[in-house]
């Protein structure tokens, strides 16, 4: 499996890796703010080596199909032989990349180790760097030396999440203790670094992806993203098309631009686009106010503090400086915070940990970090440099209210360690990018959600305050769609191992049609505001690894099947030729609308002149030879839904059946309104579910 992910650093500003054309979203160490600023300031270059962006992610505890220790033994067939690649930098000597008990690389493997060959082993079977474009951008010679070693941490984290070997005693500053293991622990890994410390070039990204495919990778995992652009101008889309043509699965981060609509990265339908969700685990840091109110937040750094010792509480915004509430460097100068806990707000491009450092340097003893309104209830467990608690926006308003009403406000921060079984979980993270897609509005994106908040995985550097040491191998807890992506990459590797004859599209279909739409409590999965997540946030649902290995039916596509779709987007023959890397003449191709692509989800638009639409789909039986599936359509009362035929009868494995889904308008619907539902094919043992999104335009 190939992980193409740029590193994003922990202790330092994430100047992390970028990939040829990559879009890098900074470690979620400051994620939403930092990533957003990165997206706003970076130029996404297409074709020319320009800088791009990246995104980070973290753990898998609490994922359905994974036991309490984080192990993933849900498939009867081992994932040996699946080579995982990571296009970021990686740390070769971390125990998560131990080659003990691993078989030799598969015979098809053609990759190599570009650092000391002795640092590669039967787990880490390859490491290469592609930085010619990045070096050219900064004026260095094309032949300048480049090492695949991780200098930031993001690549180490994501790679170990995908396929890290089991490591007992994992923890971060004494929290989240347990057995750390990747989703596909018996998979081989190769790392491809495609970004420098400051820049990523499109040429490097595409070169790294092409090399990974040529070397024999089975899965490419890219925790990288950037602004939406046409597919012919998107290096990741181009590299991914070449990969799926060779049978290589590609999963990519949806991006960290949420909850803004149409903030997605990596929208091509041949890519699995991954959103980020929370887990049922909290590294709890509770804020106790002087009026007795307790508000649960999070922080990985949890020093010993008395639960009964209160400190004066002040609001950074009262310092008198513009935007001081965001606790930027110098914002507290002249404001007396010595010996006090300071309330800061998330945002303004200032990393969360940096805010704490600003408070500490001004003499503060602690920080309460209040969420920005868009991020709602999504809180993150960072390794702060002082006692701190990241609380929700709603709880932040409670703190502000207390400050306004009390003449002598005080607070204490009580550290409660790792708390399991939190609810609601999973929930879509506030930073996770949203649809609808700009590059292809008729394809429902993202595709799937996976764990991406406060994920524990391998890390190459110490974390937390410089005065704190952590015994044993280093791990870190970070967040982002970068962290969700390697979970899905590892699951794809397991499915590929169990079903080596399945195409990338079949694997994607299995993941999407088996996804969960309810949380651990049986309620609909919610977003960061704790209201039901729509398909533009969650895609087909939250990944369920056990069900994904045995979906019953799959919606399949070959590389050639995308050509009529691309011509139907209005691309010129030359533009489609760029994507396909072979001559395409759209005038000789029977183009199709986006809704007619044989995708596992359905997205259509209705207008006053076209109040109904029919879409065709084809499924292949990968379950029992003799099986019958009945259609169930769940739509708003204002819509009509019919499937023809309403039953599918199979007598053989791999037999294909086609059907039409007819959607019509029954009542008045406002222009711009979107209604969502689903199609289910139900047998005696399985439910094959496809989301349906219907929009209305005048």
XYZ file of C-alpha atoms in Angstrom:
698
model
C 0.000 0.000 0.000
C 1.316 3.296 -0.847
C 1.120 6.229 1.336
C 1.861 9.443 -0.335
C 1.620 11.875 2.453
C 3.611 14.880 3.370
C 5.020 15.285 6.798
C 3.778 17.890 9.008
C 5.717 18.740 12.027
C 4.736 18.676 15.600
C 7.002 20.737 17.598
C 7.748 23.135 14.853
C 5.584 25.138 12.556
C 4.241 22.786 10.034
C 6.207 23.720 7.093
C 5.730 20.142 6.355
C 6.136 18.305 3.256
C 4.478 19.049 0.122
C 4.227 17.016 -2.871
C 4.797 17.939 -6.374
C 1.648 19.470 -6.769
C 0.558 18.783 -3.538
C -1.631 20.489 -1.334
C -0.535 20.228 2.029
C -2.583 20.823 4.984
C -0.711 21.373 7.969
C -0.681 19.005 10.713
C -3.692 19.533 12.569
C -1.556 20.867 15.232
C -3.111 24.060 14.346
C -5.141 22.444 11.880
C -8.203 24.348 10.963
C -6.572 27.724 11.401
C -3.233 26.772 10.077
C -4.550 24.751 7.241
C -6.978 27.453 6.263
C -4.207 30.019 6.190
C -2.092 27.638 4.160
C -4.872 27.177 1.642
C -5.436 30.897 1.363
C -1.796 31.762 0.820
C -0.445 28.876 -1.171
C -0.416 28.775 -4.945
C -1.602 25.526 -6.343
C 0.510 24.856 -9.310
C -0.481 22.688 -12.082
C 1.999 21.526 -14.606
C 4.665 23.846 -13.259
C 6.486 23.262 -10.016
C 4.579 25.531 -7.681
C 3.822 25.110 -4.013
C 0.733 23.311 -2.789
C -0.783 22.110 0.461
C -1.174 19.119 2.774
C -3.294 17.553 5.493
C -2.698 15.452 8.613
C -4.501 12.742 10.648
C -4.238 10.479 13.724
C -5.698 7.311 15.365
C -7.960 4.311 15.167
C -9.100 3.526 18.666
C -12.806 2.980 18.776
C -13.139 2.143 15.089
C -15.777 -0.500 14.354
C -14.010 -3.729 13.540
C -10.984 -2.887 15.644
C -10.626 -4.368 19.103
C -9.849 -2.453 22.262
C -6.142 -2.742 21.627
C -6.494 -1.240 18.194
C -5.758 -4.494 16.412
C -7.344 -5.204 13.073
C -7.732 -8.921 12.634
C -11.076 -8.843 10.941
C -10.232 -10.549 7.681
C -9.463 -14.235 7.225
C -6.763 -13.509 4.676
C -3.661 -11.703 5.881
C -2.524 -8.563 4.158
C 0.974 -9.865 3.526
C 2.278 -8.768 0.187
C 0.362 -5.521 0.040
C 3.031 -2.913 -0.210
C 2.216 0.352 1.353
C 3.867 3.493 0.240
C 4.050 6.768 1.801
C 4.917 9.822 -0.043
C 6.098 11.855 2.733
C 8.970 11.579 4.870
C 9.213 8.678 7.143
C 11.292 7.697 10.135
C 12.984 4.344 9.483
C 14.077 3.407 13.012
C 10.752 3.700 14.851
C 9.467 0.340 16.203
C 6.263 0.875 14.235
C 8.403 0.086 11.189
C 10.104 -2.984 12.633
C 10.623 -5.793 10.144
C 10.467 -8.537 12.771
C 8.036 -11.326 11.876
C 7.488 -9.795 8.441
C 7.987 -11.862 5.277
C 10.361 -10.636 2.562
C 9.019 -8.101 0.049
C 6.806 -9.594 -2.660
C 8.542 -10.787 -5.808
C 6.919 -8.014 -7.847
C 8.532 -5.287 -5.740
C 10.968 -3.113 -7.713
C 11.468 -0.241 -5.283
C 14.611 0.761 -3.442
C 15.915 2.473 -0.323
C 17.534 5.856 -0.930
C 18.859 6.321 2.563
C 21.171 3.829 4.270
C 19.970 0.495 2.885
C 20.355 -1.089 6.317
C 17.532 1.142 7.535
C 15.089 -0.647 5.259
C 13.762 -4.036 6.304
C 10.895 -6.403 5.594
C 8.388 -3.801 6.844
C 9.875 -0.644 5.352
C 10.832 -1.995 1.932
C 11.414 1.259 0.110
C 12.069 4.954 0.615
C 12.569 7.488 -2.140
C 12.577 11.256 -2.516
C 11.370 13.344 -5.454
C 12.315 16.962 -4.853
C 13.731 18.254 -8.135
C 10.764 20.540 -8.674
C 10.819 21.874 -5.118
C 14.565 22.468 -5.332
C 14.099 24.349 -8.586
C 11.489 26.578 -6.966
C 13.896 27.636 -4.246
C 16.804 28.048 -6.654
C 18.655 24.875 -5.707
C 20.078 22.681 -8.417
C 17.892 19.987 -9.867
C 20.441 17.458 -8.775
C 20.510 18.686 -5.178
C 20.560 15.876 -2.651
C 17.287 14.836 -1.098
C 16.562 12.349 1.635
C 13.293 10.541 2.328
C 13.903 10.883 6.082
C 11.026 12.498 7.973
C 11.988 15.918 9.290
C 8.512 16.965 10.318
C 6.526 13.969 11.566
C 3.378 13.948 9.438
C 4.568 11.121 7.196
C 5.702 8.975 10.094
C 2.316 9.424 11.754
C 0.195 8.638 8.703
C 2.316 5.709 7.555
C 2.205 4.009 10.942
C -1.569 4.523 11.023
C -1.894 2.700 7.724
C 0.396 -0.244 8.321
C 2.482 0.227 11.469
C 3.752 -2.840 13.296
C 2.321 -3.462 16.754
C 4.034 -1.560 19.565
C 3.048 -2.296 23.186
C 3.081 0.457 25.766
C 2.308 3.278 23.360
C 1.267 6.559 24.975
C 1.575 10.302 24.621
C 2.611 12.111 27.789
C 1.041 9.292 29.801
C -2.288 9.359 27.962
C -4.053 7.039 25.503
C -1.960 4.137 26.767
C -2.194 0.878 24.889
C -1.033 -1.265 22.015
C -0.453 0.847 18.909
C -0.841 -0.914 15.575
C -1.673 0.116 12.033
C -4.795 -0.886 10.186
C -2.871 -3.390 8.044
C 0.064 -4.373 10.301
C 1.345 -7.124 8.018
C 1.513 -4.913 4.949
C 4.867 -3.799 3.583
C 5.468 -0.065 3.445
C 7.357 2.202 1.066
C 7.693 5.932 1.601
C 7.888 8.532 -1.148
C 8.878 12.027 -0.135
C 7.580 14.579 -2.602
C 7.785 17.849 -0.684
C 10.542 19.993 0.697
C 10.334 21.778 4.014
C 8.743 24.799 2.384
C 7.530 23.899 -1.087
C 5.899 21.136 -3.052
C 5.998 20.943 -6.814
C 3.417 19.272 -9.021
C 6.148 17.591 -10.993
C 7.513 15.968 -7.830
C 4.115 14.735 -6.709
C 3.311 13.180 -10.045
C 6.786 11.654 -10.272
C 6.425 10.121 -6.820
C 3.018 8.644 -7.575
C 4.173 7.237 -10.902
C 7.250 5.735 -9.259
C 5.171 4.109 -6.533
C 2.979 2.449 -9.146
C 5.976 1.334 -11.216
C 7.683 -0.028 -8.089
C 4.747 -2.352 -7.438
C 2.590 -0.650 -4.817
C -0.967 -1.873 -4.281
C -2.396 1.130 -2.448
C -1.478 4.816 -2.567
C -2.396 6.917 0.453
C -2.140 10.681 0.067
C -2.803 12.945 3.011
C -2.400 15.926 0.761
C -4.864 18.372 -0.683
C -5.563 21.827 -2.013
C -8.013 24.051 -3.859
C -10.443 22.546 -6.327
C -9.238 22.615 -9.937
C -10.182 20.735 -13.127
C -8.870 17.188 -13.137
C -6.602 17.783 -16.129
C -4.822 20.430 -14.054
C -4.608 18.366 -10.861
C -1.421 16.349 -10.352
C -3.038 14.084 -7.771
C -5.964 13.319 -10.079
C -3.540 12.647 -12.941
C -1.315 10.376 -10.868
C -4.322 8.594 -9.406
C -5.806 7.900 -12.842
C -2.542 6.287 -13.904
C -2.586 4.262 -10.689
C -6.110 2.882 -10.971
C -5.395 1.972 -14.593
C -2.766 -0.398 -13.164
C -5.124 -1.718 -10.493
C -3.667 0.413 -7.692
C -6.129 1.801 -5.138
C -5.847 5.502 -4.252
C -7.246 7.187 -1.148
C -6.846 10.900 -0.441
C -7.703 13.427 2.238
C -10.877 15.429 1.670
C -9.132 18.462 3.140
C -9.300 20.515 6.310
C -11.297 23.455 4.980
C -14.569 22.602 6.699
C -17.197 23.290 7.582
C -17.300 25.663 4.613
C -19.334 24.214 1.724
C -17.485 23.157 -1.433
C -14.136 23.177 0.368
C -13.097 19.726 -0.871
C -9.771 18.536 -2.205
C -9.220 15.405 -4.284
C -12.645 15.199 -5.917
C -11.930 12.854 -8.841
C -14.317 9.869 -8.872
C -11.430 7.411 -9.270
C -10.120 8.549 -5.856
C -11.571 7.570 -2.464
C -12.097 10.981 -0.831
C -11.911 10.675 2.957
C -13.597 12.894 5.563
C -12.613 12.972 9.244
C -14.638 11.894 12.256
C -14.192 11.797 16.014
C -13.756 8.711 18.185
C -15.360 7.745 21.481
C -12.225 8.751 23.388
C -11.330 11.994 25.122
C -8.075 13.103 26.739
C -10.083 15.049 29.250
C -9.190 18.378 30.793
C -12.119 19.836 32.716
C -12.483 23.545 33.394
C -14.074 24.252 36.782
C -15.339 27.808 37.165
C -15.725 29.666 40.435
C -19.511 29.291 40.235
C -19.160 25.496 40.284
C -19.840 24.939 36.586
C -17.622 22.217 35.044
C -16.885 22.156 31.323
C -15.144 19.176 29.711
C -12.363 19.936 27.255
C -9.217 18.210 26.043
C -5.428 18.371 26.322
C -2.746 15.725 25.968
C -0.352 17.548 28.320
C -1.746 16.909 31.794
C 0.646 17.995 34.570
C -0.191 17.419 38.207
C -2.405 20.235 39.471
C -4.640 20.566 42.484
C -8.302 20.261 41.587
C -9.124 22.642 44.434
C -6.654 25.392 43.557
C -8.301 28.228 41.661
C -6.510 30.924 39.707
C -7.766 34.297 38.533
C -9.428 33.989 35.123
C -9.049 36.691 32.464
C -10.122 37.108 28.841
C -7.323 37.767 26.360
C -9.627 40.036 24.375
C -9.594 42.517 27.252
C -5.943 43.374 26.649
C -6.969 46.279 24.448
C -5.024 45.176 21.389
C -6.841 44.391 18.123
C -7.837 40.725 17.851
C -6.038 39.972 21.133
C -8.613 37.267 21.870
C -6.661 35.044 19.461
C -3.528 35.220 21.634
C -1.021 36.001 18.910
C 2.564 36.896 19.706
C 2.646 40.249 21.467
C -1.109 40.444 22.021
C -0.747 40.156 25.801
C 2.084 42.669 26.170
C 1.182 45.147 28.894
C -1.777 43.036 30.032
C -1.329 41.484 33.462
C -1.854 37.734 33.122
C 0.823 36.651 35.597
C -0.397 33.770 37.720
C -3.706 33.691 35.856
C -5.616 31.391 33.531
C -6.275 33.093 30.194
C -9.284 32.502 27.935
C -8.131 32.528 24.296
C -10.107 31.894 21.123
C -9.292 29.532 18.269
C -8.514 31.228 14.971
C -6.734 34.106 13.232
C -4.111 31.790 11.781
C -2.423 31.223 15.140
C -1.690 27.591 15.998
C -3.400 26.353 19.134
C -0.150 25.343 20.812
C 1.384 28.696 19.905
C -1.460 30.453 21.724
C -0.497 28.577 24.865
C 3.134 29.526 24.404
C 2.101 33.193 24.150
C 0.136 32.902 27.398
C 3.036 31.163 29.105
C 5.587 33.733 27.975
C 3.360 36.488 29.385
C 3.331 34.755 32.772
C 0.012 32.933 32.554
C -0.334 29.640 34.422
C -2.959 28.101 32.168
C -5.128 28.543 29.100
C -8.740 27.821 28.291
C -9.038 27.611 24.513
C -12.502 28.405 23.198
C -13.588 27.008 19.836
C -14.545 29.261 16.954
C -18.276 29.065 16.105
C -17.823 27.012 12.898
C -16.030 24.196 14.750
C -18.780 23.812 17.334
C -18.176 20.775 19.524
C -15.030 19.489 17.775
C -12.250 19.733 20.356
C -8.709 18.433 19.963
C -6.236 16.890 22.377
C -3.029 18.811 21.688
C 0.290 18.485 23.492
C 0.208 21.997 24.923
C 3.169 23.679 26.614
C 1.207 24.648 29.741
C -1.918 23.460 31.551
C -4.737 23.971 29.064
C -8.167 22.803 27.982
C -9.702 23.079 24.511
C -13.450 23.497 24.987
C -16.403 23.759 22.604
C -17.820 27.038 21.363
C -20.959 26.584 23.484
C -18.887 26.019 26.611
C -16.719 28.985 25.689
C -19.810 31.170 25.720
C -20.501 29.903 29.242
C -17.016 30.964 30.321
C -17.504 34.391 28.765
C -20.848 34.768 30.506
C -19.251 33.900 33.842
C -16.456 36.409 33.229
C -18.979 39.138 32.482
C -21.060 38.436 35.582
C -18.340 37.831 38.178
C -16.356 40.582 39.869
C -13.547 38.160 40.734
C -13.677 35.277 38.240
C -11.538 32.251 38.998
C -11.036 28.837 37.434
C -9.204 25.553 37.843
C -8.185 22.983 35.232
C -8.706 19.394 36.325
C -6.946 16.677 34.354
C -8.828 13.390 34.162
C -6.698 11.421 31.705
C -8.086 9.127 29.017
C -11.860 8.723 29.032
C -13.475 6.084 26.809
C -17.058 5.730 25.702
C -17.703 9.398 25.020
C -20.766 10.347 23.018
C -21.818 11.200 20.379
C -19.275 9.186 18.441
C -18.373 9.087 15.721
C -19.209 12.659 14.721
C -17.928 14.567 11.704
C -15.099 16.937 12.629
C -15.677 20.637 12.133
C -12.515 21.041 10.070
C -13.369 18.201 7.668
C -13.964 19.654 4.185
C -17.453 19.575 2.712
C -19.106 19.071 -0.614
C -20.638 19.625 -3.014
C -17.736 19.173 -5.376
C -16.766 22.130 -7.528
C -14.731 20.094 -10.000
C -17.567 17.632 -10.638
C -20.854 18.802 -9.079
C -22.698 15.688 -10.241
C -20.541 13.292 -8.197
C -21.328 13.113 -4.483
C -18.222 13.800 -2.407
C -16.661 13.096 0.052
C -17.000 9.338 -0.295
C -16.498 8.098 3.258
C -15.576 9.194 6.768
C -12.980 7.654 9.073
C -11.259 8.443 12.394
C -9.328 11.697 12.090
C -9.553 13.481 15.442
C -6.951 13.042 18.183
C -5.338 10.029 16.540
C -2.356 8.396 18.228
C 0.425 7.163 15.944
C 4.212 7.072 15.603
C 6.173 10.314 15.800
C 9.871 11.047 15.296
C 10.296 13.777 17.935
C 9.497 14.430 21.607
C 6.190 16.231 22.178
C 4.920 18.634 24.808
C 6.933 21.109 26.887
C 10.729 20.835 26.484
C 11.038 20.055 30.205
C 8.870 16.941 29.910
C 10.335 13.628 28.810
C 8.340 10.649 27.650
C 9.848 7.158 28.028
C 9.902 4.633 25.213
C 9.241 5.184 21.517
C 7.678 8.488 20.556
C 4.032 8.822 19.585
C 1.842 11.837 19.038
C -1.849 12.666 18.985
C -2.859 14.905 16.072
C -5.946 15.529 13.971
C -6.988 16.134 10.376
C -8.336 14.417 7.301
C -4.710 13.356 6.854
C -5.233 11.083 9.826
C -8.505 9.660 8.525
C -7.046 8.825 5.116
C -4.485 6.215 6.252
C -7.209 4.378 8.169
C -9.063 3.912 4.893
C -5.850 3.068 3.044
C -5.132 0.282 5.504
C -8.673 -1.046 5.221
C -8.347 -0.995 1.430
C -5.132 -3.025 1.735
C -6.926 -5.623 3.836
C -9.766 -5.864 1.317
C -7.253 -6.080 -1.534
C -5.523 -8.935 0.261
C -8.791 -10.783 0.822
C -10.003 -10.088 -2.737
C -6.923 -9.678 -4.954
C -9.037 -9.774 -8.120
C -11.139 -6.753 -7.137
C -10.573 -3.487 -8.985
C -9.964 -0.196 -7.130
C -13.556 0.806 -7.941
C -14.904 -2.454 -6.502
C -12.943 -1.911 -3.284
C -14.254 1.648 -3.064
C -17.799 0.412 -3.632
C -17.425 -2.181 -0.880
C -16.262 0.492 1.559
C -19.009 2.952 0.651
C -22.049 0.671 0.409
C -21.296 -1.000 3.758
C -20.730 2.238 5.704
C -22.553 3.090 8.926
C -24.961 6.018 9.113
C -25.726 5.663 12.824
C -23.328 6.147 15.726
C -22.463 3.850 18.606
C -25.664 4.792 20.391
C -27.819 3.995 17.378
C -28.522 7.633 16.546
C -27.850 9.326 13.229
C -24.226 10.435 12.971
C -23.942 14.153 13.687
C -21.630 16.943 12.598
C -19.644 19.444 14.663
C -22.848 21.273 15.657
C -24.402 18.013 16.880
C -27.059 17.987 14.161
C -27.382 15.147 11.660
C -24.492 15.156 9.209
C -25.520 15.503 5.585
C -23.901 13.616 2.708
C -21.700 16.604 1.859
C -20.036 16.059 5.241
C -20.117 12.289 5.698
C -20.390 10.901 2.169
C -21.768 7.375 2.185
C -21.220 7.139 5.945
C -18.611 6.068 8.471
C -16.379 3.178 7.466
C -17.242 -0.276 8.832
C -14.234 -2.538 8.097
C -15.946 -5.839 8.872
C -18.854 -5.217 6.537
C -16.599 -3.784 3.828
C -14.882 -7.136 3.398
C -18.162 -8.812 2.417
C -20.446 -6.283 0.685
C -22.545 -8.685 -1.392
C -22.734 -6.404 -4.436
C -20.257 -3.941 -5.925
C -20.514 -1.092 -8.416
C -17.483 -1.500 -10.661
C -15.648 0.806 -13.059
C -12.583 0.428 -15.252
C -10.301 3.277 -16.291
C -11.982 3.289 -19.716
C -15.382 3.832 -18.094
C -14.310 7.282 -16.927
C -13.612 8.549 -20.466
C -17.292 9.134 -21.467
C -17.781 10.842 -18.095
C -14.780 13.141 -18.650
C -15.956 14.054 -22.135
C -19.390 14.692 -20.627
C -17.849 17.235 -18.230
C -17.193 19.397 -21.270
C -13.465 18.780 -21.283
C -11.762 19.025 -24.666
C -10.202 15.984 -26.286
C -6.805 17.415 -25.391
C -7.734 17.805 -21.738
C -9.052 14.248 -21.505
C -5.904 13.069 -23.283
C -3.840 14.680 -20.503
C -5.758 12.684 -17.895
C -5.767 9.377 -19.778
C -2.175 9.794 -21.028
C -3.294 8.463 -24.394
C -5.027 10.091 -27.319
C -8.743 10.570 -26.736
C -11.157 12.012 -29.302
C -14.318 13.057 -27.457
C -16.176 13.459 -30.755
C -15.994 9.700 -31.194
C -16.953 8.972 -27.580
C -20.565 8.656 -26.445
C -20.332 11.015 -23.489
C -22.463 10.580 -20.374
C -23.732 12.900 -17.664
C -22.032 12.716 -14.273
C -25.098 11.082 -12.745
C -24.801 8.174 -15.198
C -21.324 7.130 -14.065
C -21.620 3.728 -12.362
C -20.793 5.242 -8.971
C -21.815 3.803 -5.561
C -23.667 7.034 -4.754
C -26.261 8.984 -6.751
C -26.420 12.755 -7.198
C -28.939 14.389 -9.525
C -30.479 17.792 -10.201
C -34.098 18.547 -11.050
C -35.465 21.695 -12.694
C -38.954 23.007 -13.498
C -38.606 21.591 -17.011
C -37.130 18.263 -15.919
C -39.075 17.168 -12.880
C -37.879 13.564 -13.104
C -34.662 11.802 -13.969
C -33.573 8.198 -14.464
C -30.074 6.973 -13.707
C -28.679 3.612 -14.695
C -26.489 1.483 -12.468
C -24.907 -1.966 -12.744
C -23.916 -4.173 -9.820
C -21.837 -7.341 -9.689
C -22.590 -10.182 -7.313
C -19.611 -10.900 -5.041
C -21.616 -12.775 -2.414
C -23.377 -16.118 -2.595
C -24.016 -17.436 -6.095
C -27.757 -17.861 -5.540
C -29.043 -14.637 -4.027
C -31.948 -12.237 -4.349
C -31.893 -8.511 -3.569
C -34.979 -6.313 -3.218
C -34.811 -2.549 -3.741
C -35.853 -0.091 -1.050
C -35.860 3.643 -1.772
C -35.926 6.041 1.164
C -36.606 9.623 0.030
C -38.442 12.726 1.208
C -42.231 12.736 0.847
C -41.724 15.512 -1.688
C -39.910 13.089 -3.973
C -40.911 9.922 -5.715
C -38.470 7.062 -6.142
C -38.785 3.880 -8.170
C -36.323 1.142 -9.142
C -36.735 -0.978 -12.276
C -36.481 -3.901 -11.829
C -37.269 -3.852 -8.125
C -35.616 -7.224 -7.538
C -32.315 -8.644 -8.710
C -31.935 -12.417 -9.031
C -28.409 -13.828 -9.155
C -27.395 -17.402 -9.893
C -23.623 -16.971 -10.185
C -20.764 -15.187 -8.490
C -19.539 -12.197 -10.563
C -22.853 -12.082 -12.435
C -23.894 -8.528 -13.324
C -27.349 -6.950 -13.272
C -28.402 -3.463 -14.357
C -31.294 -1.343 -13.125
C -32.780 2.141 -13.367
C -33.436 4.498 -10.468
C -36.195 6.977 -11.340
C -36.478 10.068 -9.137
C -39.326 12.561 -9.547
C -40.648 15.694 -7.877
C -44.013 15.339 -6.104
C -44.364 18.746 -4.451
C -43.060 22.276 -4.662
C -39.403 22.509 -3.760
C -37.428 25.720 -3.413
C -34.616 26.479 -5.823
C -31.271 25.652 -4.249
C -32.782 23.157 -1.849
C -31.128 19.748 -1.479
C -32.992 16.622 -0.368
C -31.156 13.451 0.550
C -32.107 9.817 0.917
C -30.825 6.413 -0.073
C -31.241 3.305 -2.194
C -30.873 -0.047 -0.470
C -30.529 -3.453 -2.065
C -31.588 -5.866 0.675
C -30.985 -9.625 0.746
C -31.442 -12.132 3.553
C -27.969 -11.360 4.881
C -26.854 -7.990 3.522
C -27.856 -4.387 2.933
C -26.086 -2.600 0.072
C -26.704 1.109 0.612
C -26.139 4.036 -1.772
C -26.759 7.651 -0.724
C -28.956 9.770 -3.004
C -28.703 13.551 -3.147
C -31.246 15.555 -5.155
C -30.816 19.282 -5.769
C -33.279 21.729 -7.315
C -32.543 24.684 -9.558
C -34.733 27.107 -11.488
